Structure formats: structure tokens, C-alpha cells
């Protein structure tokens, strides 16, 4: 189902002038019937010829510009209206016969060109054939009307040229529609990315805030000093989450593995989970460091929020990062559930990385592993 046409887009003044010029430049072909009308001895014939030619020229330019503007806006021209406009042009050409005589046939050049631009292909071809056949046929039937082979050639040449113009206008319209669709998809993708980032940021931060607030409530009477420290951590985490949200709205926010490991240590300690984390991390490319940071954030958020685990182990290698716990394990063995994992998979695809969600080898708990293809010495990659 196609969406309805949007509001008309502003037309550049230079392009608007060019459109009028494309139609008006060919009107010099009317100089022959116009000269014939000027030399008519009777005034009424002179006025009929000149008036009909002027009306024909104005109508042709207006019809061409109107139909071209509709094509630019992706608005169709109905076949019924197109036939009516062709009939109007033909009638204005015929009205000039008293003043132009057989030279009125020159107007058929413009009728054929307008038919090619307005009508469906089969109907346009019929009009072009009839317009090209009219000069030799009428020369035989009407005394005094001479057959000019150049007129037949002009009809065919104008029709062929207008066919090229109409196809060019159609391709430009399709290109404009494609560009609009690309812009729409880019906006939708950016909104989805921002939504994923906000979910990942707030999901992790608010989970840790909730755990620490709960712990502070339990310690309020037992250990007021530690409770105050936990409340201070809650305030710090809230400020960091706010800064992250502001950074996301501003289209910039850095996530790195070292910071996420430090945050994981604090979050797991607050949740009462024994953490086994690396003391240091190997030097990593910036994009891989960010991906591994997101992996630690998502894995630790799941441990604190869902797992009920007592122990969490994080391993970091140059080409992989792993988060495992001894909790309940994944509810979905394929690891397709949850917005956080969906966002992580999206980020992993950009580096051709593999996301694995499963139970550890001993059958207990949850395993989240992200593996990046190892680069070879010449800059390639091994799967």
C-alpha cells in the first residue's frame, strides 16, 4: 500500500522558468501559419487565424507546464482529462482554418507531442500516426492544400523528442520518490537506534539503582554508614544515567570496556553476586572495545535483574568477551527475546561478530558470548 502524496515541494525559480522555456521554445514552428494569417485579405479571416494561433500557443504552454508540475509531485494525469486537453488543442488548431488554410496542419506537431506527454502509450501512438498521416491525406482530399513531407518529419521528430522528455520526467519523479523513501528509512533507523541505546542505558542504570536502593533500605537501621554510601552511589548512578541520556540525545555517547567492567563490579557487589572480573583488558580497536563494553553491560544487567545468580564470571580476550553466571539460565535458548539482546545483535552485525546465548558447558546458569573474527596479519579476517 503506497502512502498518499506529500505536500508539494517548493520549485526552484530557475527550474520553473526552464519549464516554461521548454514548452515555449518550440512555438516558432507556428510562424508559417501565423504569416499566412497576417496576409489574409479579409479582416475576419486574419483575426480568426491570429486569435486561434495565440490561443493554441497559450493553451499548449499551460498544458505542458501543468502536466510537468503534476509529474514532479507524483500526481497522475487521468486519461479522461488528458483526452479532453488533446481535444481542446485540436479544436483550437481547426478553428484557425479560415485564417491559415492548409497551414493549420502545423499545429498537429504540437498535438502529437502533447499526446506523447499526456496519454498512455497505445493512445499516444495512435494520435502520432494520425497526425503524421493527416498532411498527405488532406493534400489529396482538399484542393489547394499542398503536401509537405517536412511536416510529417516534424511530427515524428517532435513525438520522439517528447517521448524522451516524458521518460526523463518519469525517471526524475521516481528518483525523487526513492530519495524521499531513503530519507524516511534513515530517520526510522536513527529513531530505532536511539530507542535501543536509551533502553540499554536506562535498563542497566535503573536496575542497579533499584538494587542499591533496596540494599540501602535494608541497611538503614543495621549499618547507617553503609546505607549512606549506597544512597550516594544511587545518586551518582542517576547522574551518570542522566549524562548518558543527554549524550544519546546529542548523538554522541561513548561506551568503553574498562568503564563497563568498573560499573559491573559495583553493580554485582550491590546485588550480592560474587564477581570474577579481569584485572586488566587487552588493547582493542575502538569499535571492538565499544561492542565488548555493550556486551558486559547487557550481560551484567541480565545477571542482576533476572538470573538469581550467586556468581558471575567475565572473561575478555582480544577477539571475544564472555559473561557467565550460575543462575536460572536463559528462558529462550535461541537468545532472541529481549530488546537488550536485539540491540546487541544489531551492533554485533556491524563488525560481523557472533552473539551466543546458551547454558554453560556444566549445564547451569547463563552464558553470553560475543566473538569477533580475528584479523590476519595482512588486514583480512578469519571467520
PDB file of N, CA and C in Angstrom, residues 132-203:
ATOM      1  N   UNK A 132       0.695  12.256 -38.311  1.00  0.00           N
ATOM      2  CA  UNK A 132       1.667  12.135 -39.393  1.00  0.00           C
ATOM      3  C   UNK A 132       0.988  11.829 -40.724  1.00  0.00           C
ATOM      4  N   UNK A 133      -0.131  11.122 -40.675  1.00  0.00           N
ATOM      5  CA  UNK A 133      -0.835  10.767 -41.915  1.00  0.00           C
ATOM      6  C   UNK A 133      -1.722  11.899 -42.421  1.00  0.00           C
ATOM      7  N   UNK A 134      -2.071  12.848 -41.549  1.00  0.00           N
ATOM      8  CA  UNK A 134      -3.008  13.911 -41.939  1.00  0.00           C
ATOM      9  C   UNK A 134      -2.504  14.768 -43.099  1.00  0.00           C
ATOM     10  N   UNK A 135      -1.237  15.251 -43.124  1.00  0.00           N
ATOM     11  CA  UNK A 135      -0.816  16.116 -44.243  1.00  0.00           C
ATOM     12  C   UNK A 135      -0.941  15.468 -45.619  1.00  0.00           C
ATOM     13  N   UNK A 136      -0.416  14.257 -45.873  1.00  0.00           N
ATOM     14  CA  UNK A 136      -0.577  13.690 -47.215  1.00  0.00           C
ATOM     15  C   UNK A 136      -2.022  13.358 -47.556  1.00  0.00           C
ATOM     16  N   UNK A 137      -2.816  12.935 -46.563  1.00  0.00           N
ATOM     17  CA  UNK A 137      -4.204  12.580 -46.842  1.00  0.00           C
ATOM     18  C   UNK A 137      -5.020  13.816 -47.191  1.00  0.00           C
ATOM     19  N   UNK A 138      -4.881  14.873 -46.375  1.00  0.00           N
ATOM     20  CA  UNK A 138      -5.668  16.098 -46.652  1.00  0.00           C
ATOM     21  C   UNK A 138      -5.217  16.770 -47.945  1.00  0.00           C
ATOM     22  N   UNK A 139      -3.941  16.608 -48.338  1.00  0.00           N
ATOM     23  CA  UNK A 139      -3.471  17.186 -49.597  1.00  0.00           C
ATOM     24  C   UNK A 139      -4.182  16.566 -50.790  1.00  0.00           C
ATOM     25  N   UNK A 140      -4.554  15.304 -50.661  1.00  0.00           N
ATOM     26  CA  UNK A 140      -5.281  14.623 -51.731  1.00  0.00           C
ATOM     27  C   UNK A 140      -6.762  14.970 -51.716  1.00  0.00           C
ATOM     28  N   UNK A 141      -7.307  15.237 -50.553  1.00  0.00           N
ATOM     29  CA  UNK A 141      -8.755  15.428 -50.446  1.00  0.00           C
ATOM     30  C   UNK A 141      -9.181  16.883 -50.576  1.00  0.00           C
ATOM     31  N   UNK A 142      -8.344  17.819 -50.165  1.00  0.00           N
ATOM     32  CA  UNK A 142      -8.732  19.232 -50.151  1.00  0.00           C
ATOM     33  C   UNK A 142      -7.967  19.975 -51.245  1.00  0.00           C
ATOM     34  N   UNK A 143      -8.658  20.564 -52.202  1.00  0.00           N
ATOM     35  CA  UNK A 143      -7.976  21.323 -53.260  1.00  0.00           C
ATOM     36  C   UNK A 143      -7.238  22.532 -52.680  1.00  0.00           C
ATOM     37  N   UNK A 144      -6.034  22.762 -53.150  1.00  0.00           N
ATOM     38  CA  UNK A 144      -5.256  23.915 -52.723  1.00  0.00           C
ATOM     39  C   UNK A 144      -4.346  23.646 -51.529  1.00  0.00           C
ATOM     40  N   UNK A 145      -4.544  22.537 -50.856  1.00  0.00           N
ATOM     41  CA  UNK A 145      -3.668  22.202 -49.713  1.00  0.00           C
ATOM     42  C   UNK A 145      -2.519  21.345 -50.247  1.00  0.00           C
ATOM     43  N   UNK A 146      -1.325  21.859 -50.092  1.00  0.00           N
ATOM     44  CA  UNK A 146      -0.164  21.162 -50.604  1.00  0.00           C
ATOM     45  C   UNK A 146       0.425  20.228 -49.549  1.00  0.00           C
ATOM     46  N   UNK A 147       0.947  19.105 -50.017  1.00  0.00           N
ATOM     47  CA  UNK A 147       1.586  18.136 -49.109  1.00  0.00           C
ATOM     48  C   UNK A 147       3.042  18.524 -48.898  1.00  0.00           C
ATOM     49  N   UNK A 148       3.417  18.656 -47.640  1.00  0.00           N
ATOM     50  CA  UNK A 148       4.799  18.967 -47.292  1.00  0.00           C
ATOM     51  C   UNK A 148       5.373  17.800 -46.479  1.00  0.00           C
ATOM     52  N   UNK A 149       6.378  17.148 -47.063  1.00  0.00           N
ATOM     53  CA  UNK A 149       6.985  15.999 -46.375  1.00  0.00           C
ATOM     54  C   UNK A 149       7.704  16.424 -45.101  1.00  0.00           C
ATOM     55  N   UNK A 150       8.158  17.695 -45.081  1.00  0.00           N
ATOM     56  CA  UNK A 150       8.842  18.166 -43.875  1.00  0.00           C
ATOM     57  C   UNK A 150       7.899  18.184 -42.671  1.00  0.00           C
ATOM     58  N   UNK A 151       6.609  18.369 -42.919  1.00  0.00           N
ATOM     59  CA  UNK A 151       5.651  18.393 -41.815  1.00  0.00           C
ATOM     60  C   UNK A 151       5.500  17.011 -41.187  1.00  0.00           C
ATOM     61  N   UNK A 152       5.488  15.981 -42.012  1.00  0.00           N
ATOM     62  CA  UNK A 152       5.427  14.613 -41.493  1.00  0.00           C
ATOM     63  C   UNK A 152       6.680  14.323 -40.654  1.00  0.00           C
ATOM     64  N   UNK A 153       7.831  14.747 -41.175  1.00  0.00           N
ATOM     65  CA  UNK A 153       9.072  14.542 -40.442  1.00  0.00           C
ATOM     66  C   UNK A 153       9.050  15.312 -39.113  1.00  0.00           C
ATOM     67  N   UNK A 154       8.484  16.518 -39.108  1.00  0.00           N
ATOM     68  CA  UNK A 154       8.416  17.324 -37.888  1.00  0.00           C
ATOM     69  C   UNK A 154       7.525  16.659 -36.844  1.00  0.00           C
ATOM     70  N   UNK A 155       6.405  16.078 -37.277  1.00  0.00           N
ATOM     71  CA  UNK A 155       5.523  15.371 -36.342  1.00  0.00           C
ATOM     72  C   UNK A 155       6.258  14.210 -35.682  1.00  0.00           C
ATOM     73  N   UNK A 156       6.953  13.418 -36.485  1.00  0.00           N
ATOM     74  CA  UNK A 156       7.666  12.263 -35.941  1.00  0.00           C
ATOM     75  C   UNK A 156       8.823  12.689 -35.045  1.00  0.00           C
ATOM     76  N   UNK A 157       9.554  13.723 -35.470  1.00  0.00           N
ATOM     77  CA  UNK A 157      10.691  14.182 -34.672  1.00  0.00           C
ATOM     78  C   UNK A 157      10.231  14.759 -33.333  1.00  0.00           C
ATOM     79  N   UNK A 158       9.174  15.570 -33.366  1.00  0.00           N
ATOM     80  CA  UNK A 158       8.665  16.157 -32.126  1.00  0.00           C
ATOM     81  C   UNK A 158       8.131  15.080 -31.188  1.00  0.00           C
ATOM     82  N   UNK A 159       7.485  14.080 -31.749  1.00  0.00           N
ATOM     83  CA  UNK A 159       6.950  12.994 -30.916  1.00  0.00           C
ATOM     84  C   UNK A 159       8.079  12.212 -30.262  1.00  0.00           C
ATOM     85  N   UNK A 160       9.116  11.933 -31.037  1.00  0.00           N
ATOM     86  CA  UNK A 160      10.255  11.204 -30.486  1.00  0.00           C
ATOM     87  C   UNK A 160      10.946  12.025 -29.394  1.00  0.00           C
ATOM     88  N   UNK A 161      11.119  13.330 -29.639  1.00  0.00           N
ATOM     89  CA  UNK A 161      11.754  14.184 -28.640  1.00  0.00           C
ATOM     90  C   UNK A 161      10.909  14.257 -27.366  1.00  0.00           C
ATOM     91  N   UNK A 162       9.598  14.390 -27.516  1.00  0.00           N
ATOM     92  CA  UNK A 162       8.738  14.462 -26.338  1.00  0.00           C
ATOM     93  C   UNK A 162       8.705  13.129 -25.596  1.00  0.00           C
ATOM     94  N   UNK A 163       8.852  12.024 -26.320  1.00  0.00           N
ATOM     95  CA  UNK A 163       8.945  10.724 -25.657  1.00  0.00           C
ATOM     96  C   UNK A 163      10.161  10.703 -24.730  1.00  0.00           C
ATOM     97  N   UNK A 164      11.297  11.214 -25.211  1.00  0.00           N
ATOM     98  CA  UNK A 164      12.485  11.289 -24.359  1.00  0.00           C
ATOM     99  C   UNK A 164      12.282  12.197 -23.164  1.00  0.00           C
ATOM    100  N   UNK A 165      11.622  13.351 -23.380  1.00  0.00           N
ATOM    101  CA  UNK A 165      11.362  14.278 -22.275  1.00  0.00           C
ATOM    102  C   UNK A 165      10.448  13.645 -21.241  1.00  0.00           C
ATOM    103  N   UNK A 166       9.407  12.946 -21.702  1.00  0.00           N
ATOM    104  CA  UNK A 166       8.461  12.333 -20.763  1.00  0.00           C
ATOM    105  C   UNK A 166       9.126  11.235 -19.953  1.00  0.00           C
ATOM    106  N   UNK A 167       9.995  10.444 -20.594  1.00  0.00           N
ATOM    107  CA  UNK A 167      10.687   9.392 -19.847  1.00  0.00           C
ATOM    108  C   UNK A 167      11.679   9.999 -18.855  1.00  0.00           C
ATOM    109  N   UNK A 168      12.323  11.075 -19.244  1.00  0.00           N
ATOM    110  CA  UNK A 168      13.233  11.753 -18.321  1.00  0.00           C
ATOM    111  C   UNK A 168      12.464  12.305 -17.120  1.00  0.00           C
ATOM    112  N   UNK A 169      11.306  12.899 -17.371  1.00  0.00           N
ATOM    113  CA  UNK A 169      10.491  13.414 -16.265  1.00  0.00           C
ATOM    114  C   UNK A 169      10.036  12.283 -15.354  1.00  0.00           C
ATOM    115  N   UNK A 170       9.671  11.133 -15.962  1.00  0.00           N
ATOM    116  CA  UNK A 170       9.250   9.990 -15.154  1.00  0.00           C
ATOM    117  C   UNK A 170      10.393   9.470 -14.299  1.00  0.00           C
ATOM    118  N   UNK A 171      11.603   9.361 -14.877  1.00  0.00           N
ATOM    119  CA  UNK A 171      12.749   8.884 -14.102  1.00  0.00           C
ATOM    120  C   UNK A 171      13.100   9.866 -12.982  1.00  0.00           C
ATOM    121  N   UNK A 172      13.013  11.149 -13.252  1.00  0.00           N
ATOM    122  CA  UNK A 172      13.276  12.136 -12.208  1.00  0.00           C
ATOM    123  C   UNK A 172      12.270  12.023 -11.077  1.00  0.00           C
ATOM    124  N   UNK A 173      11.010  11.781 -11.438  1.00  0.00           N
ATOM    125  CA  UNK A 173       9.979  11.616 -10.418  1.00  0.00           C
ATOM    126  C   UNK A 173      10.239  10.375  -9.577  1.00  0.00           C
ATOM    127  N   UNK A 174      10.626   9.268 -10.235  1.00  0.00           N
ATOM    128  CA  UNK A 174      10.934   8.042  -9.500  1.00  0.00           C
ATOM    129  C   UNK A 174      12.160   8.227  -8.608  1.00  0.00           C
ATOM    130  N   UNK A 175      13.162   8.954  -9.114  1.00  0.00           N
ATOM    131  CA  UNK A 175      14.354   9.207  -8.315  1.00  0.00           C
ATOM    132  C   UNK A 175      14.018  10.046  -7.089  1.00  0.00           C
ATOM    133  N   UNK A 176      13.177  11.058  -7.272  1.00  0.00           N
ATOM    134  CA  UNK A 176      12.771  11.886  -6.142  1.00  0.00           C
ATOM    135  C   UNK A 176      12.019  11.066  -5.104  1.00  0.00           C
ATOM    136  N   UNK A 177      11.113  10.175  -5.584  1.00  0.00           N
ATOM    137  CA  UNK A 177      10.374   9.318  -4.657  1.00  0.00           C
ATOM    138  C   UNK A 177      11.322   8.375  -3.911  1.00  0.00           C
ATOM    139  N   UNK A 178      12.333   7.840  -4.630  1.00  0.00           N
ATOM    140  CA  UNK A 178      13.298   6.958  -3.980  1.00  0.00           C
ATOM    141  C   UNK A 178      14.110   7.706  -2.933  1.00  0.00           C
ATOM    142  N   UNK A 179      14.494   8.942  -3.236  1.00  0.00           N
ATOM    143  CA  UNK A 179      15.245   9.742  -2.272  1.00  0.00           C
ATOM    144  C   UNK A 179      14.413  10.038  -1.030  1.00  0.00           C
ATOM    145  N   UNK A 180      13.125  10.311  -1.230  1.00  0.00           N
ATOM    146  CA  UNK A 180      12.237  10.544  -0.089  1.00  0.00           C
ATOM    147  C   UNK A 180      12.133   9.293   0.778  1.00  0.00           C
ATOM    148  N   UNK A 181      12.047   8.124   0.125  1.00  0.00           N
ATOM    149  CA  UNK A 181      11.953   6.871   0.869  1.00  0.00           C
ATOM    150  C   UNK A 181      13.239   6.594   1.634  1.00  0.00           C
ATOM    151  N   UNK A 182      14.389   6.889   1.009  1.00  0.00           N
ATOM    152  CA  UNK A 182      15.675   6.698   1.694  1.00  0.00           C
ATOM    153  C   UNK A 182      15.759   7.601   2.909  1.00  0.00           C
ATOM    154  N   UNK A 183      15.335   8.850   2.768  1.00  0.00           N
ATOM    155  CA  UNK A 183      15.354   9.764   3.911  1.00  0.00           C
ATOM    156  C   UNK A 183      14.434   9.276   5.020  1.00  0.00           C
ATOM    157  N   UNK A 184      13.262   8.749   4.626  1.00  0.00           N
ATOM    158  CA  UNK A 184      12.317   8.258   5.639  1.00  0.00           C
ATOM    159  C   UNK A 184      12.900   7.055   6.380  1.00  0.00           C
ATOM    160  N   UNK A 185      13.513   6.137   5.627  1.00  0.00           N
ATOM    161  CA  UNK A 185      14.100   4.960   6.257  1.00  0.00           C
ATOM    162  C   UNK A 185      15.281   5.336   7.148  1.00  0.00           C
ATOM    163  N   UNK A 186      16.060   6.336   6.718  1.00  0.00           N
ATOM    164  CA  UNK A 186      17.193   6.768   7.540  1.00  0.00           C
ATOM    165  C   UNK A 186      16.708   7.343   8.867  1.00  0.00           C
ATOM    166  N   UNK A 187      15.628   8.129   8.813  1.00  0.00           N
ATOM    167  CA  UNK A 187      15.068   8.684  10.053  1.00  0.00           C
ATOM    168  C   UNK A 187      14.543   7.568  10.946  1.00  0.00           C
ATOM    169  N   UNK A 188      13.839   6.583  10.331  1.00  0.00           N
ATOM    170  CA  UNK A 188      13.310   5.470  11.117  1.00  0.00           C
ATOM    171  C   UNK A 188      14.433   4.655  11.766  1.00  0.00           C
ATOM    172  N   UNK A 189      15.525   4.425  11.014  1.00  0.00           N
ATOM    173  CA  UNK A 189      16.648   3.675  11.560  1.00  0.00           C
ATOM    174  C   UNK A 189      17.311   4.435  12.705  1.00  0.00           C
ATOM    175  N   UNK A 190      17.446   5.748  12.550  1.00  0.00           N
ATOM    176  CA  UNK A 190      18.061   6.542  13.607  1.00  0.00           C
ATOM    177  C   UNK A 190      17.190   6.544  14.861  1.00  0.00           C
ATOM    178  N   UNK A 191      15.877   6.614  14.671  1.00  0.00           N
ATOM    179  CA  UNK A 191      14.983   6.550  15.831  1.00  0.00           C
ATOM    180  C   UNK A 191      15.090   5.198  16.529  1.00  0.00           C
ATOM    181  N   UNK A 192      15.159   4.125  15.727  1.00  0.00           N
ATOM    182  CA  UNK A 192      15.292   2.788  16.330  1.00  0.00           C
ATOM    183  C   UNK A 192      16.607   2.666  17.084  1.00  0.00           C
ATOM    184  N   UNK A 193      17.693   3.207  16.505  1.00  0.00           N
ATOM    185  CA  UNK A 193      18.991   3.150  17.185  1.00  0.00           C
ATOM    186  C   UNK A 193      18.948   3.916  18.502  1.00  0.00           C
ATOM    187  N   UNK A 194      18.348   5.123  18.470  1.00  0.00           N
ATOM    188  CA  UNK A 194      18.258   5.909  19.702  1.00  0.00           C
ATOM    189  C   UNK A 194      17.412   5.188  20.746  1.00  0.00           C
ATOM    190  N   UNK A 195      16.325   4.532  20.287  1.00  0.00           N
ATOM    191  CA  UNK A 195      15.480   3.800  21.228  1.00  0.00           C
ATOM    192  C   UNK A 195      16.236   2.641  21.864  1.00  0.00           C
ATOM    193  N   UNK A 196      17.037   1.924  21.046  1.00  0.00           N
ATOM    194  CA  UNK A 196      17.826   0.828  21.602  1.00  0.00           C
ATOM    195  C   UNK A 196      18.844   1.338  22.612  1.00  0.00           C
ATOM    196  N   UNK A 197      19.497   2.445  22.275  1.00  0.00           N
ATOM    197  CA  UNK A 197      20.501   2.990  23.193  1.00  0.00           C
ATOM    198  C   UNK A 197      19.867   3.423  24.510  1.00  0.00           C
ATOM    199  N   UNK A 198      18.725   4.102  24.416  1.00  0.00           N
ATOM    200  CA  UNK A 198      18.059   4.545  25.640  1.00  0.00           C
ATOM    201  C   UNK A 198      17.616   3.358  26.488  1.00  0.00           C
ATOM    202  N   UNK A 199      17.121   2.305  25.814  1.00  0.00           N
ATOM    203  CA  UNK A 199      16.720   1.112  26.559  1.00  0.00           C
ATOM    204  C   UNK A 199      17.915   0.500  27.273  1.00  0.00           C
ATOM    205  N   UNK A 200      19.033   0.385  26.557  1.00  0.00           N
ATOM    206  CA  UNK A 200      20.212  -0.239  27.159  1.00  0.00           C
ATOM    207  C   UNK A 200      20.753   0.596  28.314  1.00  0.00           C
ATOM    208  N   UNK A 201      20.787   1.916  28.125  1.00  0.00           N
ATOM    209  CA  UNK A 201      21.305   2.794  29.178  1.00  0.00           C
ATOM    210  C   UNK A 201      20.422   2.734  30.418  1.00  0.00           C
ATOM    211  N   UNK A 202      19.132   3.001  30.225  1.00  0.00           N
ATOM    212  CA  UNK A 202      18.238   3.097  31.377  1.00  0.00           C
ATOM    213  C   UNK A 202      17.975   1.731  31.990  1.00  0.00           C
ATOM    214  N   UNK A 203      17.917   0.687  31.144  1.00  0.00           N
ATOM    215  CA  UNK A 203      17.692  -0.647  31.701  1.00  0.00           C
ATOM    216  C   UNK A 203      18.791  -1.041  32.669  1.00  0.00           C
TER     217      UNK A 203
END
